XYZ file of C-alpha atoms in Angstrom:
539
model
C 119.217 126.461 93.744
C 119.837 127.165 97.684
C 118.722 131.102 98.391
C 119.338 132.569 101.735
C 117.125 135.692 102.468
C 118.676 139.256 102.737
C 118.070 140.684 106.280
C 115.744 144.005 106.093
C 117.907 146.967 106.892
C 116.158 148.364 110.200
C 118.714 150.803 110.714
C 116.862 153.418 108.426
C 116.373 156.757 109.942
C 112.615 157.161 111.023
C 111.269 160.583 109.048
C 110.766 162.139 112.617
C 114.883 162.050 112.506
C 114.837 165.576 111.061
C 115.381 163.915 107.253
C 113.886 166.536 104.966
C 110.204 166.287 103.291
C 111.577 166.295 99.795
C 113.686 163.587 99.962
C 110.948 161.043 101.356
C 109.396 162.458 98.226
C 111.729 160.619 96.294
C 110.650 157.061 96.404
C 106.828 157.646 95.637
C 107.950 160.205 92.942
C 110.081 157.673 91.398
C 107.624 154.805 91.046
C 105.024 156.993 89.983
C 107.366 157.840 87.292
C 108.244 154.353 86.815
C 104.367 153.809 85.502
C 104.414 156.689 83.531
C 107.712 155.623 81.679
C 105.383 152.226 80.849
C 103.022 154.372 79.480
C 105.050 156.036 77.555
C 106.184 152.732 75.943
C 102.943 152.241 74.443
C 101.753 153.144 71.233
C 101.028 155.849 69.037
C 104.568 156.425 70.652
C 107.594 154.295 69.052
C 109.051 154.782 72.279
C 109.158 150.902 73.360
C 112.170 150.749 75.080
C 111.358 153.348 77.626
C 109.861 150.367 79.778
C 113.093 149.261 80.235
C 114.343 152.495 82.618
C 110.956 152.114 83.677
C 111.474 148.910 85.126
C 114.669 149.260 86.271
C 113.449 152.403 88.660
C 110.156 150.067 89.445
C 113.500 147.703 90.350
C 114.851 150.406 92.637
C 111.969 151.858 94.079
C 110.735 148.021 95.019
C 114.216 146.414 96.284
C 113.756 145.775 100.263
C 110.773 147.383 101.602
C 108.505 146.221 103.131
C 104.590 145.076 102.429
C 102.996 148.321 103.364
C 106.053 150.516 101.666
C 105.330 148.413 98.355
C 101.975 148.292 98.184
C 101.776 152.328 98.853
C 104.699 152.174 95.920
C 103.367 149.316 93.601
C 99.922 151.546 93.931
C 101.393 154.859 92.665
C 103.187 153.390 89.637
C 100.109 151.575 88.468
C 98.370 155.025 88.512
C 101.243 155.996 86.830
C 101.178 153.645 84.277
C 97.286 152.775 83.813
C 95.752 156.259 84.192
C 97.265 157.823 80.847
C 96.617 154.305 79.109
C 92.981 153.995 80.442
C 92.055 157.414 79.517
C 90.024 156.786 76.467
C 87.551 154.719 78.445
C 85.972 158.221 79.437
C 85.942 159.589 76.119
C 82.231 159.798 75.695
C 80.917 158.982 79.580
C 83.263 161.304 81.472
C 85.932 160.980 84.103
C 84.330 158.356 86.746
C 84.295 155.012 84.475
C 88.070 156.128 83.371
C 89.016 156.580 86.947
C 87.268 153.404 88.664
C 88.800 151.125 86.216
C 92.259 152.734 86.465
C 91.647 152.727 90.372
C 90.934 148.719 90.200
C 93.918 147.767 87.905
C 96.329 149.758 89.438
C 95.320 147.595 92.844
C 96.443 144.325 90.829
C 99.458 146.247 90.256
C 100.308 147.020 93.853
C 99.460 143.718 95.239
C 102.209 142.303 92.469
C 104.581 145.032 93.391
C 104.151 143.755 96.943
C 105.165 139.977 95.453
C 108.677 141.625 93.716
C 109.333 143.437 97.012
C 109.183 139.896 98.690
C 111.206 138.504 96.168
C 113.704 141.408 95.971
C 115.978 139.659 99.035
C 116.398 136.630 97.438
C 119.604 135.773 94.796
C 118.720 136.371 91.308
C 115.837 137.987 92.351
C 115.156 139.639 88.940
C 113.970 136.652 87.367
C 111.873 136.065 90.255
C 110.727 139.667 90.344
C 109.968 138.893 86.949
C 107.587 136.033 87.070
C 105.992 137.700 89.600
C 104.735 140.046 86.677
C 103.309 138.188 84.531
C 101.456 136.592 88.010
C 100.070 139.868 88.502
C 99.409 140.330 84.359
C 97.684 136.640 84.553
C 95.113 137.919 87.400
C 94.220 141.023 85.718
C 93.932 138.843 82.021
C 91.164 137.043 84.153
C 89.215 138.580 87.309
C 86.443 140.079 87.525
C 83.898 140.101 84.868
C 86.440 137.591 82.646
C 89.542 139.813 83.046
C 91.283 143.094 81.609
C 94.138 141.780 79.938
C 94.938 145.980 78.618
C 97.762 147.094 79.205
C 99.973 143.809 79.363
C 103.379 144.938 78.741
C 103.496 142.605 75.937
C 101.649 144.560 74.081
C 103.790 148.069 73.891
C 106.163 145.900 72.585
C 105.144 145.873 68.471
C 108.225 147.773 67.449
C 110.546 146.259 69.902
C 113.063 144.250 69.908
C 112.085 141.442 71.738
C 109.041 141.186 69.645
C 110.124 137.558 68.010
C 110.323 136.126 71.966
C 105.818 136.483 71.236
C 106.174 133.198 68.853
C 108.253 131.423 71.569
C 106.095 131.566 74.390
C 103.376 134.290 73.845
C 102.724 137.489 75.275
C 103.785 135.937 78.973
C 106.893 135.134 77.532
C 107.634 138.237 75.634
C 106.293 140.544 79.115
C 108.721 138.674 80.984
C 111.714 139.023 79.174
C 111.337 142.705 78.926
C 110.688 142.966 82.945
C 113.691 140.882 83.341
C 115.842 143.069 81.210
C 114.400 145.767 83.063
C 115.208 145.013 86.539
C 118.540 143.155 85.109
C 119.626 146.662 83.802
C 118.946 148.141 87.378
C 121.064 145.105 89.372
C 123.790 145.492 87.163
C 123.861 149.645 87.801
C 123.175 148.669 91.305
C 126.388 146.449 91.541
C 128.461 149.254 90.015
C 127.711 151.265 92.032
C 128.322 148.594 94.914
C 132.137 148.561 93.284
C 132.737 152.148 93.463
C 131.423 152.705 96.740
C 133.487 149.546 98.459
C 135.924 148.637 95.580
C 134.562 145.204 96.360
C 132.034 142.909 93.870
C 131.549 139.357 94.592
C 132.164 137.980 90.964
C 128.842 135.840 90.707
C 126.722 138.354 91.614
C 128.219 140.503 88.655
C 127.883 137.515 86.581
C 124.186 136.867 87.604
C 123.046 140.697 86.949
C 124.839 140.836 83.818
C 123.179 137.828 82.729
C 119.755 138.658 83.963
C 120.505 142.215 81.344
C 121.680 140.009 78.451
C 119.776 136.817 78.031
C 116.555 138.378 76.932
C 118.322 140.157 74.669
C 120.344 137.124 73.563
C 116.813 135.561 73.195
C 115.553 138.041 71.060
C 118.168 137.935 68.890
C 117.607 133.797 68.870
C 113.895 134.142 68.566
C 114.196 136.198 65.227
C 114.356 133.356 62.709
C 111.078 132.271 63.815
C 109.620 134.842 62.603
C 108.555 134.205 58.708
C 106.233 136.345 55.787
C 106.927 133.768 53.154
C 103.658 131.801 51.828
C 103.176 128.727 52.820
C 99.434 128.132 51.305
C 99.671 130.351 48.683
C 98.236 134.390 48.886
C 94.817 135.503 48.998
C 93.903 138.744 48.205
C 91.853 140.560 50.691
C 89.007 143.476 50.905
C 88.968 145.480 54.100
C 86.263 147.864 54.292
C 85.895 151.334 56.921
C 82.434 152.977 56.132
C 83.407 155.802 58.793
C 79.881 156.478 60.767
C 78.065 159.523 60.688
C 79.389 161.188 64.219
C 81.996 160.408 66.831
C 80.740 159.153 70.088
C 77.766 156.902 71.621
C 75.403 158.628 69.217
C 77.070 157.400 65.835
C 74.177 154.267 67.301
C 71.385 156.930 66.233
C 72.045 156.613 62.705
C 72.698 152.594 62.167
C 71.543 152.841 58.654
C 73.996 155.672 57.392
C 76.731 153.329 59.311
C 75.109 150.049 57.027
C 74.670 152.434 53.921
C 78.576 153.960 54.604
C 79.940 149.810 54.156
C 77.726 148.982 51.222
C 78.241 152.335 49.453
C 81.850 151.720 50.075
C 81.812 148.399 49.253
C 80.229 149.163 45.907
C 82.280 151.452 44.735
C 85.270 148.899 45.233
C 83.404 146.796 42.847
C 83.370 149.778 40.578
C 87.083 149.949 41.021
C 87.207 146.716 40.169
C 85.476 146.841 37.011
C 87.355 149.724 35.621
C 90.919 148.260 36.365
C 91.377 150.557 39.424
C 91.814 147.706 41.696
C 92.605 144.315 41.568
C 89.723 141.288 42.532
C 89.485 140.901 46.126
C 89.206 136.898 46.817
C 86.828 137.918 49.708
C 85.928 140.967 51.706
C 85.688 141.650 55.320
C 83.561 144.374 57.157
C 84.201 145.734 60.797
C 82.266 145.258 64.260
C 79.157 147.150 64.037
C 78.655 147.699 60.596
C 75.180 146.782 60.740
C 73.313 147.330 64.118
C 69.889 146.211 62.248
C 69.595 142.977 62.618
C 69.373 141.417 58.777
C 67.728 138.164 60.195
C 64.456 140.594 60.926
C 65.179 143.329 58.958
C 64.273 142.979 55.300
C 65.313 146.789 54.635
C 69.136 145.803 56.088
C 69.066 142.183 54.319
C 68.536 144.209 50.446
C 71.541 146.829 51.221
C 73.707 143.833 52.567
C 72.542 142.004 49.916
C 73.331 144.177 47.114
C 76.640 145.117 48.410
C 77.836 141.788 48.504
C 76.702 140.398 44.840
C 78.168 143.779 43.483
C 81.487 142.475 44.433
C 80.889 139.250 43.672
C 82.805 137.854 46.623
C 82.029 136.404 50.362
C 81.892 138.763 52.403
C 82.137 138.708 56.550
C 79.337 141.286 57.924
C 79.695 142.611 61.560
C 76.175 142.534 62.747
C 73.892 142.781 65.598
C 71.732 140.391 66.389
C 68.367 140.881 67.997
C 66.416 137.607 68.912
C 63.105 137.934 70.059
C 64.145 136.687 74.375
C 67.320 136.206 75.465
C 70.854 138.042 75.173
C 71.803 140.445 71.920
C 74.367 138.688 70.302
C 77.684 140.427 68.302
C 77.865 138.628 65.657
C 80.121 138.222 62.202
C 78.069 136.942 58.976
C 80.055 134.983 56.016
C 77.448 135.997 53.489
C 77.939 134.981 50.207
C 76.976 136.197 47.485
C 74.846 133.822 45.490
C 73.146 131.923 49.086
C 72.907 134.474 51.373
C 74.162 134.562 54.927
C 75.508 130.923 55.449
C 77.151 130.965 58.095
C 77.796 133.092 61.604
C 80.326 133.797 64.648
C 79.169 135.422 68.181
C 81.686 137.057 69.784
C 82.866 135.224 72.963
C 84.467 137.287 75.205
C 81.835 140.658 75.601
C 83.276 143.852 76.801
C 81.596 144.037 80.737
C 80.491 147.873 80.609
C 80.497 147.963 77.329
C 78.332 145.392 75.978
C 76.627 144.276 79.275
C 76.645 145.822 82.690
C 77.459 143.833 85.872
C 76.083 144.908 88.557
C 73.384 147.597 86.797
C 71.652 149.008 89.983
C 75.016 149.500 91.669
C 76.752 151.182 89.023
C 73.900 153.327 88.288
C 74.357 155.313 91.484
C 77.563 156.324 89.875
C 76.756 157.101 86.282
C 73.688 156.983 84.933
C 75.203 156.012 81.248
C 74.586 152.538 82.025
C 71.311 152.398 80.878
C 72.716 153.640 77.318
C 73.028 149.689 76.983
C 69.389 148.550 77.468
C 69.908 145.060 76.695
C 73.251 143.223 77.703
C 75.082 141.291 74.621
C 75.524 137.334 75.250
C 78.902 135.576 74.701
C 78.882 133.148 72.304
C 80.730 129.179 73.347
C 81.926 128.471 69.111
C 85.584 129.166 68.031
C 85.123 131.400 64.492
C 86.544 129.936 61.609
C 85.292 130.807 58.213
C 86.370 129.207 55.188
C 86.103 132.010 52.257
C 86.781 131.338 49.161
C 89.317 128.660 49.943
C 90.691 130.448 52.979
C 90.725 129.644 56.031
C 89.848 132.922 58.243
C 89.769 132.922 62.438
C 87.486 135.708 63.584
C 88.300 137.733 66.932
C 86.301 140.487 67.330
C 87.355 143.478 68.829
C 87.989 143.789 72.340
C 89.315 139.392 71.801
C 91.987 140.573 70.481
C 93.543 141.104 74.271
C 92.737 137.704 75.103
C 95.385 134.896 74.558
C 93.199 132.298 74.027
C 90.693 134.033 71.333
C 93.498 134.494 68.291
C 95.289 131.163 69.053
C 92.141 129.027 69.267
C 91.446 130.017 65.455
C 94.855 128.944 64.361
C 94.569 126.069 66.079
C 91.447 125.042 64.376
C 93.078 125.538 60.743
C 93.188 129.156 60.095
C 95.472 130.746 57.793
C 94.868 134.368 58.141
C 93.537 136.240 61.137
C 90.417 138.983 60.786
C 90.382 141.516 64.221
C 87.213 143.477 62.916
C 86.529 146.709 65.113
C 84.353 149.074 65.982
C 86.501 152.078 68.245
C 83.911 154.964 67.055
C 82.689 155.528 70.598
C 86.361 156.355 71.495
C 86.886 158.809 69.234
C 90.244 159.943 68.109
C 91.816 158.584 71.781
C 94.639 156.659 71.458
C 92.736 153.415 72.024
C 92.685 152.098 68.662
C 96.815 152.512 68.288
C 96.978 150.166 71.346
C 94.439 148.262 69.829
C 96.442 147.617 66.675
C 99.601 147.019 68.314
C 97.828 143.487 69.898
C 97.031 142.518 66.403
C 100.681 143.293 65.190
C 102.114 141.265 68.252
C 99.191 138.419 67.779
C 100.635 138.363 64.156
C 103.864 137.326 65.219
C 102.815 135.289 67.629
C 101.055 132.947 65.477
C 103.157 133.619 62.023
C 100.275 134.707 60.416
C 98.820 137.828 58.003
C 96.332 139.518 59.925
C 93.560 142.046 58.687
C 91.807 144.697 60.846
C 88.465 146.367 59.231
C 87.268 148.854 61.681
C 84.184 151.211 61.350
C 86.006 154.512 61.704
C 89.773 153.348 61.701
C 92.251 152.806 61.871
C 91.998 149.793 59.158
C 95.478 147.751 58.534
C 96.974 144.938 56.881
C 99.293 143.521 58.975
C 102.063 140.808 58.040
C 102.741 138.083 59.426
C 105.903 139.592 60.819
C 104.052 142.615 62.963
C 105.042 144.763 59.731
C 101.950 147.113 58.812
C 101.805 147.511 55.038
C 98.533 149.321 54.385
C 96.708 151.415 56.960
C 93.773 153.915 56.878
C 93.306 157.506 58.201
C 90.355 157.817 61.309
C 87.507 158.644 60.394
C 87.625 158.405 56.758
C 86.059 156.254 54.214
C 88.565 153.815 52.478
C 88.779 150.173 51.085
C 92.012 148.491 51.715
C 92.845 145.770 49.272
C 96.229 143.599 50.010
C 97.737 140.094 48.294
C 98.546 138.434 51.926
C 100.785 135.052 52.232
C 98.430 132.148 53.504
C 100.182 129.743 56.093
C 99.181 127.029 58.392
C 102.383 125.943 60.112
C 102.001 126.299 64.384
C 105.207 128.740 65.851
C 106.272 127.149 69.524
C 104.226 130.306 71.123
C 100.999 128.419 69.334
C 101.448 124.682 69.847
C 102.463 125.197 73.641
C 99.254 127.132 74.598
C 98.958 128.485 78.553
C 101.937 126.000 79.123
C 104.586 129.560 79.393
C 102.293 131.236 81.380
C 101.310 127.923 83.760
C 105.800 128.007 84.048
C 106.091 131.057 84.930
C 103.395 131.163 87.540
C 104.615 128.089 89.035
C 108.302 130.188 89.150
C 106.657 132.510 91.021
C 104.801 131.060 93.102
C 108.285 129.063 94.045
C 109.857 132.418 95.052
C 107.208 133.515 96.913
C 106.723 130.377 99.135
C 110.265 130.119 99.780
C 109.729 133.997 101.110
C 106.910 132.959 103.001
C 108.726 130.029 104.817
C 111.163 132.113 105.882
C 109.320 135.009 107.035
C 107.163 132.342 109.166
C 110.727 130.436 110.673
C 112.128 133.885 111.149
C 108.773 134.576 113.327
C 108.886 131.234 115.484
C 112.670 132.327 115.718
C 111.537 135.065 117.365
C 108.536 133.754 119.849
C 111.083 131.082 120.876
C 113.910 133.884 121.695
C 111.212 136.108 123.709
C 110.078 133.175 125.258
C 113.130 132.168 126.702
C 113.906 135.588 127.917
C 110.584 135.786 129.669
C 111.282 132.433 131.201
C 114.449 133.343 132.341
């Protein structure tokens, strides 16, 4: 497809022309409102389709200026947009952690918004615009420490509409269709208001805007049959257990036997329910993240209570634990433990939380907050894909914070399993909104890969997700409860599974197309221009 590239309008007024303060207001006002309409999108809200108007004035705000204009712009909106989403990361250690990490990501955000400035002159430029996205959404998924993937747009998108596009191609996929809706809706306002002002609208470029508006919706629409509850394998019925811990906060740590006691105590009187008719046989049971911090490999006291617990249900049972070997790295690990052998066998989370579960950097970041040193001993990653087979079923383990990361949930499938465990622990974040967003990834990781997925957390909030993003049991927050759900078993791969990074790989390679064919013009516009001044020196 040929482009040409739209000249930059240099006939703008400079602000010294007498134009008034308030209205040079209006740009950086309106992307800073353009993040805070993506925010908005997120849940608790059910407010999804606010990110399109927020793209489409990201679209506006964006369209023609120039690298430093953008990257001023591109900067505000991901403050916009990241500091209300980020804000539970200073729940418990105050303002500076929430702010530095907001401060970072919203830099990955302006240097992208710089990219769909570039691309902004070029015909059809919302798709491009759009690729350019998920570039941006691709670098944050993986630098530093391993990546940030929060906040991908992707995953605000649980009640929306384009929700089936995540078993086409993933969450790249499914972000950019809804950016390319987004700026598509703000084109085709654009070229309306192009025909009122002239009376004049080249037909294609009506054509192209309205299309770049309708196909991801078209593609929603075409994506939905893909998505499938029925039971391939047969059901299993499942056990998810929430203790609740003793306090909110860091210090629920102080007390890691009430949090161990709060699972078994809970998980015993589910056997008691059991027993009495109350509630039906769980086929296997699954504890959160966290709920033992002793160590049962070197604590005998932790091994009886786990123990016990698990033979007075009768069932396996997965048992969030941490480990404590003598050298070396802790290790967050999940424990099949049955109930007859003992624990059998075990999966270490792979992808640790940096800050969280291991500081980079200690000496440096302790100049800023002295929390740090809360975590004494940095957590390990472990290199083995979790797949437990209880009871017959096949269950992939991501723990946690995994759940952002592409690879984590569609690595289990792809290595047999038919139902997906996200065990938690969000008590350090209190009642923030963290574990909403949280649950949304495992609602749009259950579409993605067609199958049931179960969330035990610590504290809550606990769900039984189908394998259609459809919630149908959930707990309260902070509140002991035992969730017990017939779920369908399946092992067929959706297109979103079998093709992998391959979306992603396309759509970086579209914009990386856009932006090179920007760059070679910029540079023959340049030697345009020495040549020109060099001939009138000359002459």
């Amino acid at each position: 497809m040929s482009a040409t590239i739209t000249p930059v309008d240099t006939t703008r007024p400079a602000p010294s022309a007498g134009r008034p303060l308030l209205q040079w207001l209006v740009r950086p006002g309106a992307a800073a409102l353009s993040g805070v309409l993506l925010f908005l999108s997120f849940p608790p809200r059910p407010l999804w389709w606010l990110v399109l108007p927020g793209f489409a004035l990201l679209g506006w705000t964006l369209r023609g200026r120039g690298p430093k204009a953008a990257l001023g712009l591109g900067y505000l909106a991901g403050l916009g947009f990241l500091l209300p989403l980020l804000i539970w990361t200073g729940v418990e250690v105050g303002p500076v952690p929430w702010l530095a990490l907001a401060a970072l990501e919203a830099l990955f955000v302006a240097v992208t918004c710089v990219g769909i400035a570039a691309v902004s002159r070029l015909p059809v430029w919302p798709v491009w615009g759009a690729a350019v996205w998920i570039a941006g959404e691709a670098a944050r998924a993986h630098v530093p420490f391993g990546g940030f993937p929060w906040g991908k747009i992707a995953f605000g998108q649980a009640d929306g509409f384009f929700l089936p596009l995540a078993a086409v191609g993933g969450t790249p996929l499914l972000s950019f269709a809804v950016a390319l809706c987004g700026f598509g809706l703000y084109e085709t306002l654009r070229q309306v208001l192009v025909r009122r002002r002239t009376g004049e609208l080249p037909r294609g470029t009506a054509v192209v805007a309205l299309l770049c508006l309708l196909v991801p919706v078209a593609a929603g629409l075409a994506a939905r049959p893909l998505v499938d509850d029925s039971a391939e394998d047969g059901t299993a019925t499942v056990a998810a257990i929430q203790g609740n811990v003793p306090r909110l906060g860091f210090d629920f740590n102080a007390q890691r036997r009430a949090v161990l006691d709060n699972h078994a105590e809970r998980t015993e009187q589910l056997a008691d329910d059991v027993a009495a008719g109350k509630a039906p046989q769980p086929d296997f049971v699954l504890w959160p993240e966290n709920s033992s911090d002793l160590d049962p490999y070197r604590n005998g006291d932790a091994r009886r209570v786990i123990d016990a617990a698990v033979k007075a249900i009768g069932v396996p049972t997965v048992v969030g634990a941490v480990v404590t070997p003598e050298t070396g790295k802790l290790r967050n690990t999940l424990i099949e433990w049955d109930p007859a052998r003992g624990p059998v066998d075990t999966y270490d989370k792979r992808h640790v939380q940096p800050f969280g579960e291991y500081i980079p950097l200690r000496p440096l970041v302790r100049i800023f907050n002295a929390d740090v040193d809360r975590v004494r001993r940095d957590f390990g990653p472990g290199h083995k894909v979790g797949v437990f087979d209880l009871a017959g079923t096949k269950v992939g383990l991501v723990t946690c914070y995994e759940a952002a990361f592409d690879d984590a949930a569609r690595d289990t499938v792809t290595n047999g399993a038919q139902l997906i465990s996200v065990p938690s622990n969000n008590a350090t974040f209190g009642r923030s909104e963290m574990t909403y967003q949280q649950l949304a990834m495992s609602r749009v990781r259950a579409v993605e890969h067609s199958r049931s997925v179960v969330v035990p957390v610590t504290s809550g909030v606990s769900a039984v997700i189908m394998p259609d993003g459809r919630i149908v049991q959930q707990t309260k927050m902070f509140t002991p409860d035992a969730l017990v759900a017939e779920v369908p078993l399946r092992s067929s791969l959706t297109p979103a599974t079998r093709l992998g990074v391959w979306p992603e790989v396309a759509l970086l390679l579209l914009a990386a197309g856009a932006l090179g064919k920007v760059t070679v013009s910029a540079v023959r516009g340049w030697r345009q221009r020495k040549a020109g001044r060099g001939a009138a020196d000359a002459g």
